[in-house]
């Protein structure tokens, strides 16, 4: 019997279903989900996010194919037994992206195809990660580095391997899409996953800051890319019990890379030497220089987008089709038949400003790391001053590639 458009292919056990009820909460603990699901957190997370938005029926997705695809993703994420870049990380980033869209209200800004692309991009963004950085591949001259000419080596592989997976007949979750929908989906997923390459981090943040002066000109793909990129580095913005566990896993993965680098006789990457890495200080720098400025820009972007959407009276057409401020006029005709119907006036700027839970967690976690490092806490500093200080010292306190 065909399950095209059926939502019954994955039925989570009661404990899993109970945990997933809080999937839109910032305090969500993905480790609890993985434990109660028997190591299937990505499978259940992916299915729940897609099901919750009604995409299985709207986009004519075969339920069994979706389950097969998510199960295969889990296998790929487990290929190298990584402590950090594993299926739990994939589930965590997908949940964080979903929570950001719900918290901000920007979920209502997106079409069904855009929501689907964003969820899938988050789920696949580290598929078949090797547990080593792009720089490791380049310096050790791996076959992946040769294949992708040293450019976004891992990100290109995640994309290529995942799209190959979706071509398999029993894992084809895109068979129900029309040709133009497929092109839009693929383009968005590629843009978002490539934007997770940390080598482009500071330029991405700089570009978005410059776009904030005129929010109407923010490209949708750029906004979604920033959301995914920020979610990918978001664990310091979560409660300490979650952040500390992720940090321990990431440092162990870095140390394993450092061990391999020593055997190969190549320079040990920053944060990868077991004998010299100061974990506490590295996390203070990571939060101050990378994560907090990213969330500051992300929060500003979401507030400005919501304000524009709320105040632009031209967004609703005849009560049935929503024209987003960022659509390319030339492409609009081909997109109108699947643009999501919504009351954009329901998006509230006040709502966004009240739910930046990450600010509290970032401050608390940085304070804990300073206590562990025996470093005195700094006096309160304006976010703009901190951003300026971060920009001037980014090359000294963290390694952009190492964070991939």
XYZ file of C-alpha atoms in Angstrom, residues 31 81-86 88-89 92-93 125-126 129-134 154 198 231-237 241-259 261 269-274 277-280 282-287 290-291 369 397-404:
75
model
C 20.663 14.100 24.611
C 31.992 7.287 15.142
C 32.600 10.979 15.829
C 32.218 12.222 19.409
C 30.725 15.535 18.187
C 29.828 15.578 14.491
C 27.328 12.759 14.753
C 22.844 13.831 17.692
C 24.484 17.022 16.435
C 20.313 19.300 17.675
C 20.985 21.780 14.879
C 24.528 19.790 7.074
C 27.217 17.458 8.515
C 31.431 14.209 8.526
C 34.899 12.684 8.869
C 35.564 14.025 12.366
C 38.338 16.203 10.971
C 38.383 19.780 9.728
C 38.642 21.190 6.240
C 33.381 18.942 3.943
C 33.518 28.568 9.219
C 22.355 27.146 15.003
C 25.420 25.115 14.005
C 27.567 26.939 16.585
C 24.820 27.434 19.156
C 25.677 24.975 21.912
C 27.254 27.690 24.133
C 23.852 29.415 24.046
C 24.383 20.839 31.195
C 23.884 20.653 27.411
C 26.705 23.050 26.491
C 29.284 21.326 28.720
C 28.515 17.917 27.249
C 28.848 19.247 23.701
C 32.123 20.947 24.614
C 33.582 17.732 26.045
C 32.592 15.844 22.890
C 34.008 18.503 20.561
C 37.321 18.779 22.408
C 37.754 14.998 22.300
C 37.142 15.054 18.545
C 39.707 17.841 18.160
C 42.246 15.903 20.229
C 41.777 12.824 18.077
C 42.530 14.950 15.023
C 45.617 16.331 16.752
C 46.818 12.794 17.466
C 48.268 15.133 12.738
C 45.745 22.474 14.354
C 44.670 25.020 16.984
C 42.704 23.463 19.865
C 43.777 19.971 18.749
C 46.862 19.412 20.917
C 46.091 17.486 24.098
C 45.041 23.337 24.647
C 43.448 25.395 27.419
C 39.822 24.298 27.105
C 38.312 26.850 29.473
C 39.208 28.556 24.362
C 35.510 28.440 25.241
C 35.583 31.962 26.664
C 37.040 33.152 23.366
C 34.598 31.091 21.311
C 31.612 32.593 23.118
C 32.216 33.920 17.579
C 28.926 32.898 19.152
C 34.149 29.000 32.100
C 41.486 33.485 20.206
C 39.877 30.945 17.924
C 40.497 28.977 14.796
C 37.799 29.468 12.180
C 38.409 26.233 10.355
C 38.776 24.170 13.509
C 35.169 24.941 14.408
C 33.785 23.124 11.347
